[in-house]
mmCIF file of C-alpha atoms in Angstrom:
data_model
loop_
_atom_site.group_PDB
_atom_site.id
_atom_site.type_symbol
_atom_site.label_atom_id
_atom_site.label_comp_id
_atom_site.label_asym_id
_atom_site.label_seq_id
_atom_site.Cartn_x
_atom_site.Cartn_y
_atom_site.Cartn_z
ATOM 1 C CA MET A 171 270.498 132.021 115.467
ATOM 2 C CA LEU A 172 269.598 135.706 115.825
ATOM 3 C CA LYS A 173 265.927 136.355 116.617
ATOM 4 C CA ILE A 174 263.841 139.516 117.018
ATOM 5 C CA ILE A 175 260.806 139.239 119.295
ATOM 6 C CA THR A 176 258.344 141.813 120.608
ATOM 7 C CA ASP A 177 255.126 142.216 122.589
ATOM 8 C CA SER A 178 251.539 142.831 121.577
ATOM 9 C CA ALA A 179 251.676 146.591 122.280
ATOM 10 C CA SER A 180 253.338 146.793 118.838
ATOM 11 C CA ASP A 181 249.859 146.098 117.377
ATOM 12 C CA LEU A 182 251.206 144.375 114.280
ATOM 13 C CA SER A 183 248.748 142.722 111.902
ATOM 14 C CA GLU A 184 248.386 138.945 111.778
ATOM 15 C CA GLU A 185 249.635 139.122 108.187
ATOM 16 C CA LEU A 186 252.958 140.674 109.262
ATOM 17 C CA ILE A 187 253.316 138.393 112.279
ATOM 18 C CA SER A 188 252.877 135.398 109.981
ATOM 19 C CA ARG A 189 255.120 136.893 107.272
ATOM 20 C CA TYR A 190 258.074 137.162 109.663
ATOM 21 C CA GLN A 191 257.144 134.211 111.923
ATOM 22 C CA LEU A 192 257.364 136.761 114.713
ATOM 23 C CA HIS A 193 257.083 135.783 118.369
ATOM 24 C CA VAL A 194 254.740 138.314 120.016
ATOM 25 C CA ILE A 195 254.446 138.153 123.806
ATOM 26 C CA PRO A 196 250.813 139.001 124.689
ATOM 27 C CA THR A 197 249.817 141.791 127.052
ATOM 28 C CA PRO A 198 247.413 140.683 129.817
ATOM 29 C CA VAL A 199 243.966 142.299 129.990
ATOM 30 C CA VAL A 200 241.413 141.769 132.764
ATOM 31 C CA ILE A 201 237.712 141.916 131.852
ATOM 32 C CA ASP A 202 235.228 141.630 134.713
ATOM 33 C CA GLU A 203 237.923 139.915 136.812
ATOM 34 C CA VAL A 204 238.755 137.340 134.104
ATOM 35 C CA ASP A 205 242.274 137.345 132.630
ATOM 36 C CA TYR A 206 242.809 137.328 128.858
ATOM 37 C CA LEU A 207 245.869 137.663 126.627
ATOM 38 C CA ASP A 208 245.883 140.341 123.927
ATOM 39 C CA GLY A 209 245.800 138.775 120.462
ATOM 40 C CA LYS A 210 245.889 135.236 121.871
ATOM 41 C CA THR A 211 242.760 134.565 123.927
ATOM 42 C CA ILE A 212 240.934 137.739 122.916
ATOM 43 C CA GLN A 213 240.943 139.545 119.563
ATOM 44 C CA THR A 214 240.348 143.245 118.916
ATOM 45 C CA GLY A 215 236.863 142.846 117.408
ATOM 46 C CA GLU A 216 235.513 141.137 120.531
ATOM 47 C CA PHE A 217 237.531 143.411 122.805
ATOM 48 C CA TYR A 218 236.076 146.662 121.446
ATOM 49 C CA LYS A 219 232.513 145.315 121.605
ATOM 50 C CA ILE A 220 233.081 144.705 125.312
ATOM 51 C CA LEU A 221 234.811 148.067 125.729
ATOM 52 C CA ASP A 222 231.862 149.910 124.128
ATOM 53 C CA ASP A 223 229.898 149.104 127.291
ATOM 54 C CA THR A 224 231.531 151.520 129.747
ATOM 55 C CA SER A 225 229.930 149.680 132.671
ATOM 56 C CA ARG A 226 232.258 146.721 132.054
ATOM 57 C CA ASP A 227 235.393 146.521 134.198
ATOM 58 C CA VAL A 228 238.329 146.467 131.761
ATOM 59 C CA ARG A 229 241.925 147.020 132.787
ATOM 60 C CA THR A 230 245.405 145.953 131.771
ATOM 61 C CA TYR A 231 248.654 145.188 133.541
ATOM 62 C CA HIS A 232 252.108 144.855 132.077
ATOM 63 C CA ILE A 233 253.703 141.504 131.271
ATOM 64 C CA ASN A 234 255.259 140.279 134.518
ATOM 65 C CA PRO A 235 258.689 138.649 135.068
ATOM 66 C CA ALA A 236 257.244 135.114 135.246
ATOM 67 C CA MET A 237 255.571 135.581 131.856
ATOM 68 C CA PHE A 238 258.837 136.869 130.415
ATOM 69 C CA GLU A 239 260.788 133.930 131.823
ATOM 70 C CA GLU A 240 258.367 131.562 130.131
ATOM 71 C CA ALA A 241 258.764 133.462 126.834
ATOM 72 C CA PHE A 242 262.576 133.777 126.956
ATOM 73 C CA MET A 243 263.505 130.331 128.312
ATOM 74 C CA PRO A 244 263.177 128.351 125.034
ATOM 75 C CA TYR A 245 265.672 130.722 123.366
ATOM 76 C CA ALA A 246 268.103 130.366 126.271
ATOM 77 C CA LYS A 247 267.892 126.570 126.069
ATOM 78 C CA ASN A 248 268.376 126.671 122.298
ATOM 79 C CA GLY A 249 271.395 128.985 122.492
ATOM 80 C CA ASP A 250 269.767 131.680 120.348
ATOM 81 C CA SER A 251 270.791 135.328 120.292
ATOM 82 C CA VAL A 252 267.698 137.462 120.913
ATOM 83 C CA ILE A 253 266.760 141.123 120.565
ATOM 84 C CA TYR A 254 263.537 141.897 122.419
ATOM 85 C CA LEU A 255 261.861 145.176 121.430
ATOM 86 C CA CYS A 256 259.547 146.177 124.253
ATOM 87 C CA PHE A 257 256.696 148.592 124.923
ATOM 88 C CA SER A 258 257.759 152.089 125.961
ATOM 89 C CA THR A 259 258.904 152.337 129.559
ATOM 90 C CA GLY A 260 257.338 155.815 129.566
ATOM 91 C CA ILE A 261 253.909 154.160 129.428
ATOM 92 C CA ALA A 262 254.291 150.750 131.127
ATOM 93 C CA GLY A 263 256.682 148.787 133.343
ATOM 94 C CA THR A 264 257.407 146.160 130.685
ATOM 95 C CA PHE A 265 261.123 146.973 130.329
ATOM 96 C CA ASN A 266 261.911 146.512 134.023
ATOM 97 C CA ALA A 267 259.938 143.250 134.227
ATOM 98 C CA ALA A 268 261.792 141.875 131.187
ATOM 99 C CA ASN A 269 265.156 142.702 132.777
ATOM 100 C CA ILE A 270 264.197 140.947 136.011
ATOM 101 C CA ALA A 271 263.369 137.831 133.960
ATOM 102 C CA ARG A 272 266.645 138.126 132.034
ATOM 103 C CA ASP A 273 268.685 138.280 135.248
ATOM 104 C CA SER A 274 266.898 135.202 136.566
ATOM 105 C CA ILE A 275 267.514 133.183 133.393
ATOM 106 C CA LEU A 276 271.204 134.186 133.316
ATOM 107 C CA GLU A 277 271.689 132.425 136.656
ATOM 108 C CA GLU A 278 270.930 129.129 134.893
ATOM 109 C CA TYR A 279 272.098 130.047 131.378
ATOM 110 C CA PRO A 280 274.937 132.576 131.851
ATOM 111 C CA ASP A 281 275.775 132.628 128.107
ATOM 112 C CA PHE A 282 272.248 133.572 127.011
ATOM 113 C CA ASP A 283 272.594 136.553 124.645
ATOM 114 C CA LEU A 284 269.449 138.641 125.209
ATOM 115 C CA THR A 285 269.344 142.367 124.411
ATOM 116 C CA ILE A 286 266.273 144.196 125.741
ATOM 117 C CA ILE A 287 265.522 147.474 123.982
ATOM 118 C CA ASP A 288 263.062 150.050 125.283
ATOM 119 C CA SER A 289 261.283 151.084 122.081
ATOM 120 C CA ARG A 290 260.027 154.372 123.585
ATOM 121 C CA CYS A 291 257.227 153.765 121.102
ATOM 122 C CA ALA A 292 253.622 152.570 121.179
ATOM 123 C CA SER A 293 251.163 150.943 118.784
ATOM 124 C CA ALA A 294 251.729 152.083 115.174
ATOM 125 C CA GLY A 295 255.097 153.665 116.001
ATOM 126 C CA PHE A 296 256.219 150.580 117.904
ATOM 127 C CA GLY A 297 255.076 148.356 115.032
ATOM 128 C CA LEU A 298 256.955 150.551 112.565
ATOM 129 C CA LEU A 299 260.183 150.113 114.562
ATOM 130 C CA VAL A 300 259.725 146.330 114.710
ATOM 131 C CA VAL A 301 259.071 146.057 110.961
ATOM 132 C CA LYS A 302 262.132 148.163 110.130
ATOM 133 C CA LEU A 303 264.398 145.877 112.178
ATOM 134 C CA LEU A 304 262.795 142.671 110.856
ATOM 135 C CA THR A 305 263.370 143.883 107.305
ATOM 136 C CA MET A 306 266.978 144.711 108.114
ATOM 137 C CA LEU A 307 267.541 141.297 109.705
ATOM 138 C CA GLU A 308 266.060 139.629 106.625
ATOM 139 C CA HIS A 309 268.546 141.549 104.465
ATOM 140 C CA GLY A 310 271.582 140.478 106.474
ATOM 141 C CA ALA A 311 272.045 143.205 109.112
ATOM 142 C CA SER A 312 274.233 142.166 112.045
ATOM 143 C CA ARG A 313 273.172 142.208 115.688
ATOM 144 C CA GLU A 314 275.279 145.322 116.323
ATOM 145 C CA THR A 315 273.770 147.114 113.310
ATOM 146 C CA LEU A 316 270.247 146.233 114.431
ATOM 147 C CA ILE A 317 270.854 147.581 117.935
ATOM 148 C CA GLU A 318 272.310 150.778 116.467
ATOM 149 C CA ALA A 319 269.340 151.088 114.078
ATOM 150 C CA ALA A 320 266.863 150.599 116.912
ATOM 151 C CA ALA A 321 268.354 153.604 118.702
ATOM 152 C CA TYR A 322 268.228 155.653 115.502
ATOM 153 C CA TYR A 323 264.643 154.799 114.649
ATOM 154 C CA ARG A 324 263.249 155.226 118.148
ATOM 155 C CA SER A 325 264.755 158.729 118.164
ATOM 156 C CA HIS A 326 263.130 159.625 114.856
ATOM 157 C CA ILE A 327 259.733 157.916 114.900
ATOM 158 C CA ARG A 328 257.018 160.493 115.571
ATOM 159 C CA HIS A 329 253.602 159.563 116.977
ATOM 160 C CA VAL A 330 250.494 161.733 116.818
ATOM 161 C CA PHE A 331 247.010 160.531 117.681
ATOM 162 C CA THR A 332 243.579 161.514 118.908
ATOM 163 C CA VAL A 333 240.550 159.941 120.560
ATOM 164 C CA ASN A 334 236.890 160.384 119.731
ATOM 165 C CA THR A 335 235.668 160.196 123.317
ATOM 166 C CA LEU A 336 237.196 161.226 126.621
ATOM 167 C CA ALA A 337 235.086 158.726 128.586
ATOM 168 C CA TYR A 338 237.924 156.198 128.925
ATOM 169 C CA LEU A 339 240.524 158.786 129.927
ATOM 170 C CA ILE A 340 238.088 159.982 132.604
ATOM 171 C CA LYS A 341 237.318 156.424 133.705
ATOM 172 C CA GLY A 342 241.022 155.579 133.961
ATOM 173 C CA GLY A 343 241.789 158.702 136.012
ATOM 174 C CA ARG A 344 243.993 160.276 133.340
ATOM 175 C CA LEU A 345 241.578 163.194 133.085
ATOM 176 C CA SER A 346 239.462 164.691 135.845
ATOM 177 C CA LYS A 347 235.723 164.111 135.585
ATOM 178 C CA PHE A 348 235.000 167.860 135.658
ATOM 179 C CA LYS A 349 237.496 168.786 132.933
ATOM 180 C CA GLY A 350 236.616 165.739 130.866
ATOM 181 C CA ASN A 351 232.878 166.296 130.931
ATOM 182 C CA LEU A 352 233.343 169.989 130.113
ATOM 183 C CA ALA A 353 235.565 169.123 127.149
ATOM 184 C CA GLU A 354 233.057 166.517 125.948
ATOM 185 C CA ALA A 355 230.244 169.081 126.136
ATOM 186 C CA LEU A 356 232.302 171.487 124.010
ATOM 187 C CA ASP A 357 233.258 168.680 121.576
ATOM 188 C CA MET A 358 236.949 169.269 122.314
ATOM 189 C CA LYS A 359 239.360 166.565 121.151
ATOM 190 C CA PRO A 360 242.943 166.150 122.389
ATOM 191 C CA VAL A 361 245.786 165.729 119.900
ATOM 192 C CA LEU A 362 248.536 163.769 121.656
ATOM 193 C CA ILE A 363 252.140 162.830 120.933
ATOM 194 C CA VAL A 364 254.708 160.447 122.405
ATOM 195 C CA ASP A 365 257.674 162.500 123.623
ATOM 196 C CA GLU A 366 261.409 161.635 123.503
ATOM 197 C CA ALA A 367 261.146 159.691 126.757
ATOM 198 C CA GLY A 368 258.301 157.589 125.365
ATOM 199 C CA SER A 369 255.589 159.240 127.479
ATOM 200 C CA LEU A 370 252.243 160.640 126.343
ATOM 201 C CA GLN A 371 251.866 164.410 126.063
ATOM 202 C CA VAL A 372 248.991 166.624 124.909
ATOM 203 C CA LEU A 373 250.064 168.643 121.865
ATOM 204 C CA LYS A 374 246.860 170.694 121.622
ATOM 205 C CA THR A 375 243.086 170.436 121.743
ATOM 206 C CA VAL A 376 240.778 171.164 118.830
ATOM 207 C CA ARG A 377 237.013 171.346 118.419
ATOM 208 C CA GLY A 378 235.402 168.534 116.456
ATOM 209 C CA HIS A 379 236.379 165.024 115.422
ATOM 210 C CA LYS A 380 237.130 165.809 111.752
ATOM 211 C CA LYS A 381 239.391 168.688 112.748
ATOM 212 C CA SER A 382 241.316 166.423 115.126
ATOM 213 C CA LEU A 383 241.819 163.877 112.341
ATOM 214 C CA LYS A 384 243.070 166.581 109.979
ATOM 215 C CA SER A 385 245.483 167.727 112.710
ATOM 216 C CA LEU A 386 247.213 164.333 112.613
ATOM 217 C CA VAL A 387 248.059 164.666 108.928
ATOM 218 C CA GLU A 388 249.026 168.319 109.339
ATOM 219 C CA TYR A 389 251.478 167.329 112.089
ATOM 220 C CA ALA A 390 253.038 164.702 109.824
ATOM 221 C CA GLU A 391 253.234 167.198 106.952
ATOM 222 C CA GLU A 392 255.037 169.702 109.180
ATOM 223 C CA ASN A 393 257.452 167.266 110.852
ATOM 224 C CA GLY A 394 258.079 164.411 108.417
ATOM 225 C CA ALA A 395 261.269 163.963 106.382
ATOM 226 C CA GLU A 396 261.092 162.759 102.777
ATOM 227 C CA LEU A 397 257.590 161.453 103.356
ATOM 228 C CA GLU A 398 257.274 160.389 99.721
ATOM 229 C CA LYS A 399 259.958 157.733 100.434
ATOM 230 C CA GLN A 400 258.455 156.571 103.702
ATOM 231 C CA LEU A 401 256.325 153.762 105.034
ATOM 232 C CA VAL A 402 253.767 155.687 107.121
ATOM 233 C CA SER A 403 252.051 153.715 109.880
ATOM 234 C CA VAL A 404 248.401 154.279 110.825
ATOM 235 C CA CYS A 405 246.534 152.676 113.723
ATOM 236 C CA HIS A 406 242.856 152.752 114.669
ATOM 237 C CA GLY A 407 240.545 151.326 117.310
ATOM 238 C CA GLU A 408 238.240 149.314 115.040
ATOM 239 C CA ASP A 409 236.979 152.574 113.489
ATOM 240 C CA GLY A 410 236.830 152.024 109.738
ATOM 241 C CA GLU A 411 235.290 155.392 108.924
ATOM 242 C CA ALA A 412 238.025 157.395 110.670
ATOM 243 C CA LEU A 413 240.669 155.124 109.146
ATOM 244 C CA ARG A 414 239.409 155.775 105.597
ATOM 245 C CA PHE A 415 239.249 159.530 106.207
ATOM 246 C CA VAL A 416 242.831 159.676 107.515
ATOM 247 C CA THR A 417 244.394 157.327 104.950
ATOM 248 C CA ASP A 418 242.719 159.214 102.092
ATOM 249 C CA LEU A 419 244.070 162.481 103.489
ATOM 250 C CA ILE A 420 247.554 160.983 103.902
ATOM 251 C CA LYS A 421 247.575 159.888 100.265
ATOM 252 C CA GLU A 422 246.371 163.320 99.143
ATOM 253 C CA LYS A 423 248.722 165.426 101.295
ATOM 254 C CA LEU A 424 251.782 163.290 102.033
ATOM 255 C CA HIS A 425 252.108 160.885 99.070
ATOM 256 C CA PRO A 426 254.003 158.246 101.083
ATOM 257 C CA ALA A 427 255.667 155.235 99.473
ATOM 258 C CA ASP A 428 253.281 152.976 101.397
ATOM 259 C CA ILE A 429 250.900 152.911 104.371
ATOM 260 C CA MET A 430 250.924 150.225 107.065
ATOM 261 C CA VAL A 431 247.611 149.831 108.917
ATOM 262 C CA SER A 432 247.119 148.204 112.313
ATOM 263 C CA VAL A 433 244.365 147.916 114.910
ATOM 264 C CA VAL A 434 245.087 149.271 118.398
ATOM 265 C CA GLY A 435 245.098 146.328 120.772
ATOM 266 C CA CYS A 436 244.230 145.931 124.421
ATOM 267 C CA ALA A 437 247.381 147.518 125.878
ATOM 268 C CA ILE A 438 246.358 150.995 124.707
ATOM 269 C CA GLY A 439 242.768 150.525 123.557
ATOM 270 C CA ALA A 440 241.566 149.787 127.096
ATOM 271 C CA HIS A 441 242.482 153.373 128.031
ATOM 272 C CA THR A 442 241.176 155.140 124.913
ATOM 273 C CA GLY A 443 238.095 153.368 123.557
ATOM 274 C CA ARG A 444 237.114 152.568 120.001
ATOM 275 C CA GLY A 445 237.706 155.990 118.423
ATOM 276 C CA ILE A 446 241.482 156.226 118.806
ATOM 277 C CA ILE A 447 243.427 156.841 115.601
ATOM 278 C CA GLY A 448 247.115 157.621 115.155
ATOM 279 C CA VAL A 449 249.704 158.409 112.501
ATOM 280 C CA CYS A 450 253.397 157.533 112.849
ATOM 281 C CA PHE A 451 256.258 158.542 110.579
ATOM 282 C CA LEU A 452 259.954 159.448 110.523
ATOM 283 C CA ASP A 453 261.343 162.940 111.034
ATOM 284 C CA ALA A 454 264.737 162.021 109.502
ATOM 285 C CA PRO A 455 265.942 160.270 106.326
ATOM 286 C CA GLU A 456 266.694 156.535 106.375
ATOM 287 C CA ASP A 457 269.954 156.856 104.447
ATOM 288 C CA PRO A 458 272.146 155.136 107.123
ATOM 289 C CA TYR A 459 270.225 151.866 106.723
ATOM 290 C CA MET A 460 268.900 151.868 103.157
ATOM 291 C CA GLU A 461 271.175 149.003 102.113
ATOM 292 C CA TYR A 462 269.177 146.738 104.439
ATOM 293 C CA LEU A 463 265.709 148.065 103.594
ATOM 294 C CA SER A 464 265.343 147.408 99.873
#
């Protein structure tokens, strides 16, 4: 049997996970030296309450080979064919760890058919890729078609996002304390994208939270293809007010076919804080795969 599995950096809702009976491998998160598993032993509501206290020690590490072996082994024993869509290698070491586990399992089960795909995506964009392939599988797409589609979608999914505070980027060493504090004092907000290699890049900085949120929709308006036919994906860090502002603006400006909403989990949220919000969409038509999407 052909299976698609993923990890919790895809930030898919419980409703979608249940709908597709999707196996989601959890990302580890360490809080005050205690290990938790994203979406399994800690949920986003509790996580962000802890994260709001910047004195707490919160950090993540990527899923290690032993964890992947444990996740993959039942499929190897069952003789399943598996496509694992993993968190962008431009952000974490998940892809390499998964391949180490695959090589180890193949020593015992040499016929195990496991394809590991670097999504080059994160959060809402990653979730969008997973949902596209799950829908295609449900409508009869072959393994080869799914692998081809994964390459197509990961090349055409655009991510744009912003954060409301720079405190977590400063704390994590991604921004110097001097530059970060100066930007905070001037109310400057970064607008970031995920580049073609799956790494984070600063697109621009703007002054004020509302302006940064508007910039997300403007970026989608400028770079999206046939947005009125698209499923646009929006993620937020347990920030309902920002979510409503952005989704209302998307409906007004972009008129998408539908909007998929997810909450940013531990894998990214630990480095951004509560106020992160992102918009993900396609910059190319879906014509090559429409027969499997409707």
